[in-house]
PDB file of C-alpha atoms and ligand atoms in Angstrom:
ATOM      1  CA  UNK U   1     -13.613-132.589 110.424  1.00  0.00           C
ATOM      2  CA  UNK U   2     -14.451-135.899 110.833  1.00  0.00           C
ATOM      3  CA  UNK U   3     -12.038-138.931 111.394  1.00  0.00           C
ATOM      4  CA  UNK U   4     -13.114-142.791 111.019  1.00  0.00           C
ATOM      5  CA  UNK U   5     -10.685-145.365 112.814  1.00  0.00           C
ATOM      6  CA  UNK U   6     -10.622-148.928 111.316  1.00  0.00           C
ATOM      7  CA  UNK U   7      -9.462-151.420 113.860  1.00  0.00           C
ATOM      8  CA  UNK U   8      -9.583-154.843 115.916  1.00  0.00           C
ATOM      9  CA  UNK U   9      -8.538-153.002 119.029  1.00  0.00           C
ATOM     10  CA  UNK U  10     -11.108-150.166 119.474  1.00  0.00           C
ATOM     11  CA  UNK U  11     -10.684-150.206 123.112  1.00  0.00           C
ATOM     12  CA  UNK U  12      -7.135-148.989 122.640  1.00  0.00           C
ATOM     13  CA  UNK U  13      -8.799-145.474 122.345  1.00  0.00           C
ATOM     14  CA  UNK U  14     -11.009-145.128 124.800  1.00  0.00           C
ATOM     15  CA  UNK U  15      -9.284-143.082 127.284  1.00  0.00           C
ATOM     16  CA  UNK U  16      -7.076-141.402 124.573  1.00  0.00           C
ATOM     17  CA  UNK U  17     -10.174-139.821 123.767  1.00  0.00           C
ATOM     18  CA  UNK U  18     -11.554-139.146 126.548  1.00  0.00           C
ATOM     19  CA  UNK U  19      -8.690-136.458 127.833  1.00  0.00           C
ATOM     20  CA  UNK U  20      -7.765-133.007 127.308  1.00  0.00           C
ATOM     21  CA  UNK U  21      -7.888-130.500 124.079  1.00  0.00           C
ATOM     22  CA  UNK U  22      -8.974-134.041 122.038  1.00  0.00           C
ATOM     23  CA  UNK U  23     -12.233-134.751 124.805  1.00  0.00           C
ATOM     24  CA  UNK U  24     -13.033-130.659 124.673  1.00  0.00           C
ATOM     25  CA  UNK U  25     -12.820-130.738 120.557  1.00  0.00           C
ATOM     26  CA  UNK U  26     -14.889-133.410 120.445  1.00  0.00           C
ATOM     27  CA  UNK U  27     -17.630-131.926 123.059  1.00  0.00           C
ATOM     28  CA  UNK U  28     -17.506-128.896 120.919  1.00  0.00           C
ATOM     29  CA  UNK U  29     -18.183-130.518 117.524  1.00  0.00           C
ATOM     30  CA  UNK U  30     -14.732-129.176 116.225  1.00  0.00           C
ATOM     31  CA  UNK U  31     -13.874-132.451 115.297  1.00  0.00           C
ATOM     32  CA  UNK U  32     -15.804-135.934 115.098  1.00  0.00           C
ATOM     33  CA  UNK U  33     -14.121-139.779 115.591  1.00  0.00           C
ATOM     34  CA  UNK U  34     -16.386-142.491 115.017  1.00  0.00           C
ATOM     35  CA  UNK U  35     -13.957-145.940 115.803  1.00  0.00           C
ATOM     36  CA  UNK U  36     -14.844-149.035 114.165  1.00  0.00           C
ATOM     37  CA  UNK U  37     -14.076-152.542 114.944  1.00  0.00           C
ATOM     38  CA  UNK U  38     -13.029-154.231 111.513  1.00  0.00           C
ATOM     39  CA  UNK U  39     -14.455-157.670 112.901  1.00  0.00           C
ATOM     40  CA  UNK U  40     -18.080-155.684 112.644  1.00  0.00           C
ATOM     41  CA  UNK U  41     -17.067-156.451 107.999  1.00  0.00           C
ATOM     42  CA  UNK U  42     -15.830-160.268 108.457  1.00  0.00           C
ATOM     43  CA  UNK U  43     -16.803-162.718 106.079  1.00  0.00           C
ATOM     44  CA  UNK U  44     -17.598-165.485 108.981  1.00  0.00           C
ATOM     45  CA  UNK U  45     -19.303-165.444 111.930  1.00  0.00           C
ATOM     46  CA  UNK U  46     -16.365-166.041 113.998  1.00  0.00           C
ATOM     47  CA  UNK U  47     -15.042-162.143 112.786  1.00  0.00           C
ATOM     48  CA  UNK U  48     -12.259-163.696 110.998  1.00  0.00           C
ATOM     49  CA  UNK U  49      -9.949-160.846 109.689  1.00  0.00           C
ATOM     50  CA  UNK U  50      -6.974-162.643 109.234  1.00  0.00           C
ATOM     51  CA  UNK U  51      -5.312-165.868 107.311  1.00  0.00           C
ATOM     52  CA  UNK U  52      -2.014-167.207 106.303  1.00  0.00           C
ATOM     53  CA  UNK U  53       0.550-165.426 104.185  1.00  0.00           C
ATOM     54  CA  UNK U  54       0.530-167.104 100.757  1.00  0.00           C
ATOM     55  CA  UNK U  55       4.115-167.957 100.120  1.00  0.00           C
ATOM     56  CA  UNK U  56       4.610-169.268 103.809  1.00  0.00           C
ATOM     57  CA  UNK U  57       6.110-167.547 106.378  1.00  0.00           C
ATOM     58  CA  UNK U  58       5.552-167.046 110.028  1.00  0.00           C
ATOM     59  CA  UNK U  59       2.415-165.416 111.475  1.00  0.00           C
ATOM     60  CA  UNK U  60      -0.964-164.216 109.956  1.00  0.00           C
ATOM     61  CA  UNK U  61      -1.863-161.240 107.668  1.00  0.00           C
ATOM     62  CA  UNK U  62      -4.744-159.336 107.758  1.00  0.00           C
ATOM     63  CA  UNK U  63      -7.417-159.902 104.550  1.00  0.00           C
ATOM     64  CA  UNK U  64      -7.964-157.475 101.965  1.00  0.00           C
ATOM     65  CA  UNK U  65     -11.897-157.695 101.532  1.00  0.00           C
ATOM     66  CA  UNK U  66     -13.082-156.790 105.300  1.00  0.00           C
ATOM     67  CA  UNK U  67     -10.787-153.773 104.854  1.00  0.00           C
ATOM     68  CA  UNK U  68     -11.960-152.888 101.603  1.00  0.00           C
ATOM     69  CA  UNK U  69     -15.945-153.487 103.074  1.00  0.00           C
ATOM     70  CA  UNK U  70     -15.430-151.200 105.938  1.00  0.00           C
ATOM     71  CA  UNK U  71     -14.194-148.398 103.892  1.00  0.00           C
ATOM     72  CA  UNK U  72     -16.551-148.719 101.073  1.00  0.00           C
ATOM     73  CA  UNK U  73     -19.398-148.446 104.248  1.00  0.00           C
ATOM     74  CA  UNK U  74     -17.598-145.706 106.486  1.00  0.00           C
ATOM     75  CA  UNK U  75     -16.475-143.287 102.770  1.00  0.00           C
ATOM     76  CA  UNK U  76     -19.007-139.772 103.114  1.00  0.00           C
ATOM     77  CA  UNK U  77     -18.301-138.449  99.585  1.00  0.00           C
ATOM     78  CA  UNK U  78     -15.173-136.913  97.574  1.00  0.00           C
ATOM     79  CA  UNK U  79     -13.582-134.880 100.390  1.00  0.00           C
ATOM     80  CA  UNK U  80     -12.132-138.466 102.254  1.00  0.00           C
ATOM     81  CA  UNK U  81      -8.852-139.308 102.190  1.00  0.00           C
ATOM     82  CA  UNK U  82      -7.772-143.227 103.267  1.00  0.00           C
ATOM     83  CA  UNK U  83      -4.705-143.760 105.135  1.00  0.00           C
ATOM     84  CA  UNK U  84      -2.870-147.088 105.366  1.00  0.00           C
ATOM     85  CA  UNK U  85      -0.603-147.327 108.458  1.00  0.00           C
ATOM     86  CA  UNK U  86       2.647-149.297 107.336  1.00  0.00           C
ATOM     87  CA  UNK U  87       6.258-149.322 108.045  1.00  0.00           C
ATOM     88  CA  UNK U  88       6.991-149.397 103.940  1.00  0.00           C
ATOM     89  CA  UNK U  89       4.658-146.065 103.839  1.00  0.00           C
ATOM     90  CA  UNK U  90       5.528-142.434 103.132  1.00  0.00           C
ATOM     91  CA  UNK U  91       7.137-140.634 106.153  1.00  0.00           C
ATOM     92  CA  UNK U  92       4.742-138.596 108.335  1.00  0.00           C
ATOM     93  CA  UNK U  93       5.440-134.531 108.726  1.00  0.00           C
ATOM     94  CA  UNK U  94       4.097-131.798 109.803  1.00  0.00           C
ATOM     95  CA  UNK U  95       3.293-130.900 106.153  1.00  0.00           C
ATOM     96  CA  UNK U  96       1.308-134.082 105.715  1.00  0.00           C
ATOM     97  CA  UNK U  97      -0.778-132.888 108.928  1.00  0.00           C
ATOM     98  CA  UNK U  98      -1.765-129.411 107.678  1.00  0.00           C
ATOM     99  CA  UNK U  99      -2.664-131.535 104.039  1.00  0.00           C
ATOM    100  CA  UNK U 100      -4.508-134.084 105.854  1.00  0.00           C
ATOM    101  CA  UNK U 101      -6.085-131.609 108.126  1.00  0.00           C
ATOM    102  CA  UNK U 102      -7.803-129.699 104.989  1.00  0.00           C
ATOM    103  CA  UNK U 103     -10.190-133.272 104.369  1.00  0.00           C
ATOM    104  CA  UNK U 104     -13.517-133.591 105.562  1.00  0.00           C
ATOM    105  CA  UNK U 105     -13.423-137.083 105.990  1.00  0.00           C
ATOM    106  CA  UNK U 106     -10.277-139.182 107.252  1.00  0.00           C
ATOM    107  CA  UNK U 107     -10.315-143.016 107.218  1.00  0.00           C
ATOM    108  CA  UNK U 108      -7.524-144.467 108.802  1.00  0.00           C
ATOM    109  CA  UNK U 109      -6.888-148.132 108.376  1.00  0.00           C
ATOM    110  CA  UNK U 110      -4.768-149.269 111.705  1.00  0.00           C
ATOM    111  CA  UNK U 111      -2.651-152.930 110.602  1.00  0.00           C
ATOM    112  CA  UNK U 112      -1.758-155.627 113.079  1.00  0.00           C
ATOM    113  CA  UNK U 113      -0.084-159.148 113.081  1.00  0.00           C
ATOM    114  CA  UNK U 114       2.831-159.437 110.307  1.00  0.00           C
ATOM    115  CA  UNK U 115       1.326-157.169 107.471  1.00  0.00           C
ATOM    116  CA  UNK U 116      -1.796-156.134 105.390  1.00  0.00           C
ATOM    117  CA  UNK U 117      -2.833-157.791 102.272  1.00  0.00           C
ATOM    118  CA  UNK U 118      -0.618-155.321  99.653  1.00  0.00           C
ATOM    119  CA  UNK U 119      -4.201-155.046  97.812  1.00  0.00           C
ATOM    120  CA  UNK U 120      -4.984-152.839 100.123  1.00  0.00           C
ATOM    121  CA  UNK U 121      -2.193-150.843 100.016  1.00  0.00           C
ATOM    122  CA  UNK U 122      -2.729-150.715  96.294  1.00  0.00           C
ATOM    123  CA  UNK U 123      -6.279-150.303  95.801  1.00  0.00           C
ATOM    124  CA  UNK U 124      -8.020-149.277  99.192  1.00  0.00           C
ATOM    125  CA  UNK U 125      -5.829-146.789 100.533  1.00  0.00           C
ATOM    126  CA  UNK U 126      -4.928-143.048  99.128  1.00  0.00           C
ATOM    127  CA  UNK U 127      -2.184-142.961 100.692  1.00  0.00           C
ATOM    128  CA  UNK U 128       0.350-145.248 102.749  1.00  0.00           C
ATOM    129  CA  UNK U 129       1.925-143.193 105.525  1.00  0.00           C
ATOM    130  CA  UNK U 130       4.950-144.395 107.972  1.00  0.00           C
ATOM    131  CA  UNK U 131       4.995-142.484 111.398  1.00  0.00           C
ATOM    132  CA  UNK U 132       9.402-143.237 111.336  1.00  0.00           C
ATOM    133  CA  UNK U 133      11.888-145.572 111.072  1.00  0.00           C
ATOM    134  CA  UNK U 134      10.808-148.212 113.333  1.00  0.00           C
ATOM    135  CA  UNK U 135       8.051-151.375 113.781  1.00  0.00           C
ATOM    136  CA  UNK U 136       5.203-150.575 115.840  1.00  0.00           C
ATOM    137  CA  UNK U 137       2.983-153.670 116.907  1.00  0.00           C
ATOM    138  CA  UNK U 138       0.067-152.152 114.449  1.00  0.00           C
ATOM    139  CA  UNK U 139      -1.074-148.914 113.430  1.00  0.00           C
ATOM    140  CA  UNK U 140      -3.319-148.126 116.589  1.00  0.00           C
ATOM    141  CA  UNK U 141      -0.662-145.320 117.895  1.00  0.00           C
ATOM    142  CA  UNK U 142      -0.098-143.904 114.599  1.00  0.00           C
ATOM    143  CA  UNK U 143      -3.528-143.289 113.980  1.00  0.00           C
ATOM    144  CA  UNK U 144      -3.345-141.189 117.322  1.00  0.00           C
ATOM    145  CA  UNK U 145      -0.275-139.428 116.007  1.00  0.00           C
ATOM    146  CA  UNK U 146      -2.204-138.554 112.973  1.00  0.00           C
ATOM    147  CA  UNK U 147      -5.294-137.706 114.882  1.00  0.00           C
ATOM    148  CA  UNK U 148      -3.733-135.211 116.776  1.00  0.00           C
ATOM    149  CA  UNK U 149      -1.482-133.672 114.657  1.00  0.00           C
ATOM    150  CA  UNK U 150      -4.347-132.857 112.001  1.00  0.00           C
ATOM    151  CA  UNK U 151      -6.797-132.005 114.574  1.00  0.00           C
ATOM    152  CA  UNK U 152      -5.112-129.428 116.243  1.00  0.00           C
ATOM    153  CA  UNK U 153      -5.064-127.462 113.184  1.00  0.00           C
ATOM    154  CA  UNK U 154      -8.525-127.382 113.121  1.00  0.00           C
ATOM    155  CA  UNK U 155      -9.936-123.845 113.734  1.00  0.00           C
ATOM    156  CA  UNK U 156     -11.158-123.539 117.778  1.00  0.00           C
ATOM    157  CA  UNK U 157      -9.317-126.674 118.689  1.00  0.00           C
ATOM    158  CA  UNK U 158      -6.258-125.512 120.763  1.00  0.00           C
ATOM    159  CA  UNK U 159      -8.419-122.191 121.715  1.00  0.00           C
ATOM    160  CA  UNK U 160      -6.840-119.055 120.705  1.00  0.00           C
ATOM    161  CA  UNK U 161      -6.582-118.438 117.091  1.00  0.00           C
ATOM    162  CA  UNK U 162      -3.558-115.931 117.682  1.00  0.00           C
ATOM    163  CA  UNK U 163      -1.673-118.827 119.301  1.00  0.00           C
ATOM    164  CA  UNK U 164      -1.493-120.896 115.603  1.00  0.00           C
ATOM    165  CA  UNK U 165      -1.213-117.996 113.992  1.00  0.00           C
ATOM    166  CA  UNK U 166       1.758-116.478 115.564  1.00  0.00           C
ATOM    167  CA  UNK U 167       3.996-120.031 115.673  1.00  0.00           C
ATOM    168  CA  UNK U 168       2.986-120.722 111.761  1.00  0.00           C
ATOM    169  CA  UNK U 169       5.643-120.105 109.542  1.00  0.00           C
ATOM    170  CA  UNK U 170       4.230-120.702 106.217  1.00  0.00           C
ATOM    171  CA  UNK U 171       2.955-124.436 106.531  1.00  0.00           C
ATOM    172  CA  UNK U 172       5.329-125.537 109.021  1.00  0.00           C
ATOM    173  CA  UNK U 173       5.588-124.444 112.512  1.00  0.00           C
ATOM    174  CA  UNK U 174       8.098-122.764 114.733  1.00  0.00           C
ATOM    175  CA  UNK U 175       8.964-124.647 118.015  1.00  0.00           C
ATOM    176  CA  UNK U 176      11.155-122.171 121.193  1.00  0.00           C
ATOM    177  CA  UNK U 177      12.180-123.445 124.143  1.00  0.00           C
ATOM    178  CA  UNK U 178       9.785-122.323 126.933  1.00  0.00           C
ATOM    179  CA  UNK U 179      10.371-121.178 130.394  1.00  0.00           C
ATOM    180  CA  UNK U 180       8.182-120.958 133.460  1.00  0.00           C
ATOM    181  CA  UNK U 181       8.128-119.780 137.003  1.00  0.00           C
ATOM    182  CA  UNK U 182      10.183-119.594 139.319  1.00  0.00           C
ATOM    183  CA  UNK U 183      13.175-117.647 137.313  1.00  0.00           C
ATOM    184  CA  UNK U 184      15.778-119.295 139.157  1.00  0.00           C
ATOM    185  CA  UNK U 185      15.723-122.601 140.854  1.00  0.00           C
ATOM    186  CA  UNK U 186      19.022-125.279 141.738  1.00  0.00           C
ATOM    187  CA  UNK U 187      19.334-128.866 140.056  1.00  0.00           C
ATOM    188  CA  UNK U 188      21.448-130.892 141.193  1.00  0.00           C
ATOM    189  CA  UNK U 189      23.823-128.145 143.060  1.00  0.00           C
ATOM    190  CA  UNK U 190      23.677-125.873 140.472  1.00  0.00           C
ATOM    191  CA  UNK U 191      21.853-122.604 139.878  1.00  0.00           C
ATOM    192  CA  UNK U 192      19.704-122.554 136.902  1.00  0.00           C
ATOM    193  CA  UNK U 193      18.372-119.611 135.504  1.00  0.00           C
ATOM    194  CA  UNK U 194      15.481-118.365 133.017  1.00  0.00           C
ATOM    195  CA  UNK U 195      17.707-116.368 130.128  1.00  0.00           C
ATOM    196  CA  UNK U 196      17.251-112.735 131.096  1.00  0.00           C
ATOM    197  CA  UNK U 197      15.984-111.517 127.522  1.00  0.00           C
ATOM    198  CA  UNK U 198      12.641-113.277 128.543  1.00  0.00           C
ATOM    199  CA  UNK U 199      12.401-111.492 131.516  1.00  0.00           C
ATOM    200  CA  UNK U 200      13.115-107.884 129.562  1.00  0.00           C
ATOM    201  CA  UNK U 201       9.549-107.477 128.824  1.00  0.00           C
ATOM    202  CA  UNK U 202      11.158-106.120 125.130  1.00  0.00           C
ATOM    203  CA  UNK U 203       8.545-107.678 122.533  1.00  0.00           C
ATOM    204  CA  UNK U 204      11.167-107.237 119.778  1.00  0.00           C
ATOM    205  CA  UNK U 205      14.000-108.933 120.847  1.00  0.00           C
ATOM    206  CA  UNK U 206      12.054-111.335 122.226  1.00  0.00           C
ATOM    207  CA  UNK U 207      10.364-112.530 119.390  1.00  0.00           C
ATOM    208  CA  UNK U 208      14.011-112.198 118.033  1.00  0.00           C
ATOM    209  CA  UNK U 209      15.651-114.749 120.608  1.00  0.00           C
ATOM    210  CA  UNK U 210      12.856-116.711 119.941  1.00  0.00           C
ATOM    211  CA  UNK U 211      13.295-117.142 116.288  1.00  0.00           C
ATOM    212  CA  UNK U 212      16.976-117.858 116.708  1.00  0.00           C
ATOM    213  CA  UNK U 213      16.127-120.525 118.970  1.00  0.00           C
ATOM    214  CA  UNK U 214      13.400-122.055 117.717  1.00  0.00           C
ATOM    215  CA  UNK U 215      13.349-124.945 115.329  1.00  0.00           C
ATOM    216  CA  UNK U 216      10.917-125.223 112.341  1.00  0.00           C
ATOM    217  CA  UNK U 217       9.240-127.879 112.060  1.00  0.00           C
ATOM    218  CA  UNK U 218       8.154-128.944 108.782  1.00  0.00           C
TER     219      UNK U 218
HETATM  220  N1  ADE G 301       2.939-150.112 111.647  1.00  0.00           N
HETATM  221  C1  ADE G 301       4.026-150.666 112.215  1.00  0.00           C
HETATM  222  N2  ADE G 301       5.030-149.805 112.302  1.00  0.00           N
HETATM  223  C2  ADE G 301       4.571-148.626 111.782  1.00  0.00           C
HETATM  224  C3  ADE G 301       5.136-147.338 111.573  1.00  0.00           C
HETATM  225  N3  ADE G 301       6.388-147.055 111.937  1.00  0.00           N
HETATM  226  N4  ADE G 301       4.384-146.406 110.994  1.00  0.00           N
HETATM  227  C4  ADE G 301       3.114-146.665 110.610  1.00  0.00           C
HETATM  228  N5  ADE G 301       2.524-147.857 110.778  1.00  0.00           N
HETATM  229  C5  ADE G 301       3.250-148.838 111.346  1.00  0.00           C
END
């Protein structure tokens, strides 16, 4: 699976990349992330990506044709699909990981200053996602979010097949609370305790505490 990042911060990444399951994934081939500075498709030799909003207004938005350049360079084939980062978009879910995860090719278009050129939105991008209810400073973070999410679906990517099989129900996944060693320990004066049904080596009623417990996550 391969993932293409569209952005004027690619340095945002770096070390994001660089760490844990994400790092081993991509030393393994599982997955692929080329990032690409949008400047690299400006018309001007300054890298000019942005101009005033038509209509007036405060602060800059970013131009339609650098965008639409990149992706028409960075597109494989058929099997892409072209996110838009953007407040106004659809709401992000687990569901919408597991689809994006069965692409070949993501392009995810990260926007920054007060908006995007709505031509893009429109005609550039398959689909417009939202990562919640709030306004990021661009779309660098949800591009991670999405990264992630789809990438650890992958086969090979968080090792043990058994692990995503066993917490999948159906699309969505199943989420327990966890507990580690030591069984008891004391916060703040009083004794907390792992609950003993994790302790009862019983398989069954395990797995049945857990599915009472757990939350699916959809
Ligand atoms: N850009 C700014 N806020 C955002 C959000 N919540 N989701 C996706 N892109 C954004």
């Amino acid at each position: 699976m391969r993932f293409d990042i569209i952005t004027i911060f690619p340095s945002i990444f770096k070390s994001y990349l660089k760490e844990s399951l994400i790092r081993r994934a991509l030393e393994k081939g599982s997955i692929e992330v080329n990032i690409h500075n949008l400047r690299k498709w400006a018309d001007d030799k300054h890298g000019s990506v942005d101009d005033k909003p038509f209509g007036g207004e405060n602060g800059m938005v970013m131009m339609a044709e650098p965008i639409s350049r990149a992706v028409k360079n960075i597109r494989k084939g058929e099997d892409s699909m072209v996110i838009l980062f953007t407040p106004r978009g659809k709401k992000f879910n687990q569901q919408k990981a597991t689809e994006f995860s069965n692409y070949k090719q993501i392009i995810m278009i990260c926007g920054r200053y007060e908006g995007v050129d709505e031509r893009v939105a429109k005609y550039v991008a398959n689909e417009n996602i939202s990562i919640g209810n709030y306004v990021l400073m661009g779309g660098e973070l949800p591009a991670m979010v999405v990264l992630e999410t789809a990438s650890r679906l992958v086969p090979n990517v968080i090792g043990k097949e058994s692990f995503l099989k066993n917490r999948k129900v159906g699309e969505s996944f199943i989420e327990y609370p966890q507990y580690t060693r030591p069984e008891k320990i004391e916060i703040e004066g009083k004794e907390r305790k792992v609950p003993n049904i994790l302790l009862s080596g019983n398989h069954k009623e395990i797995k049945k505490w857990r599915d009472k417990k757990g939350k699916i996550i959809r």
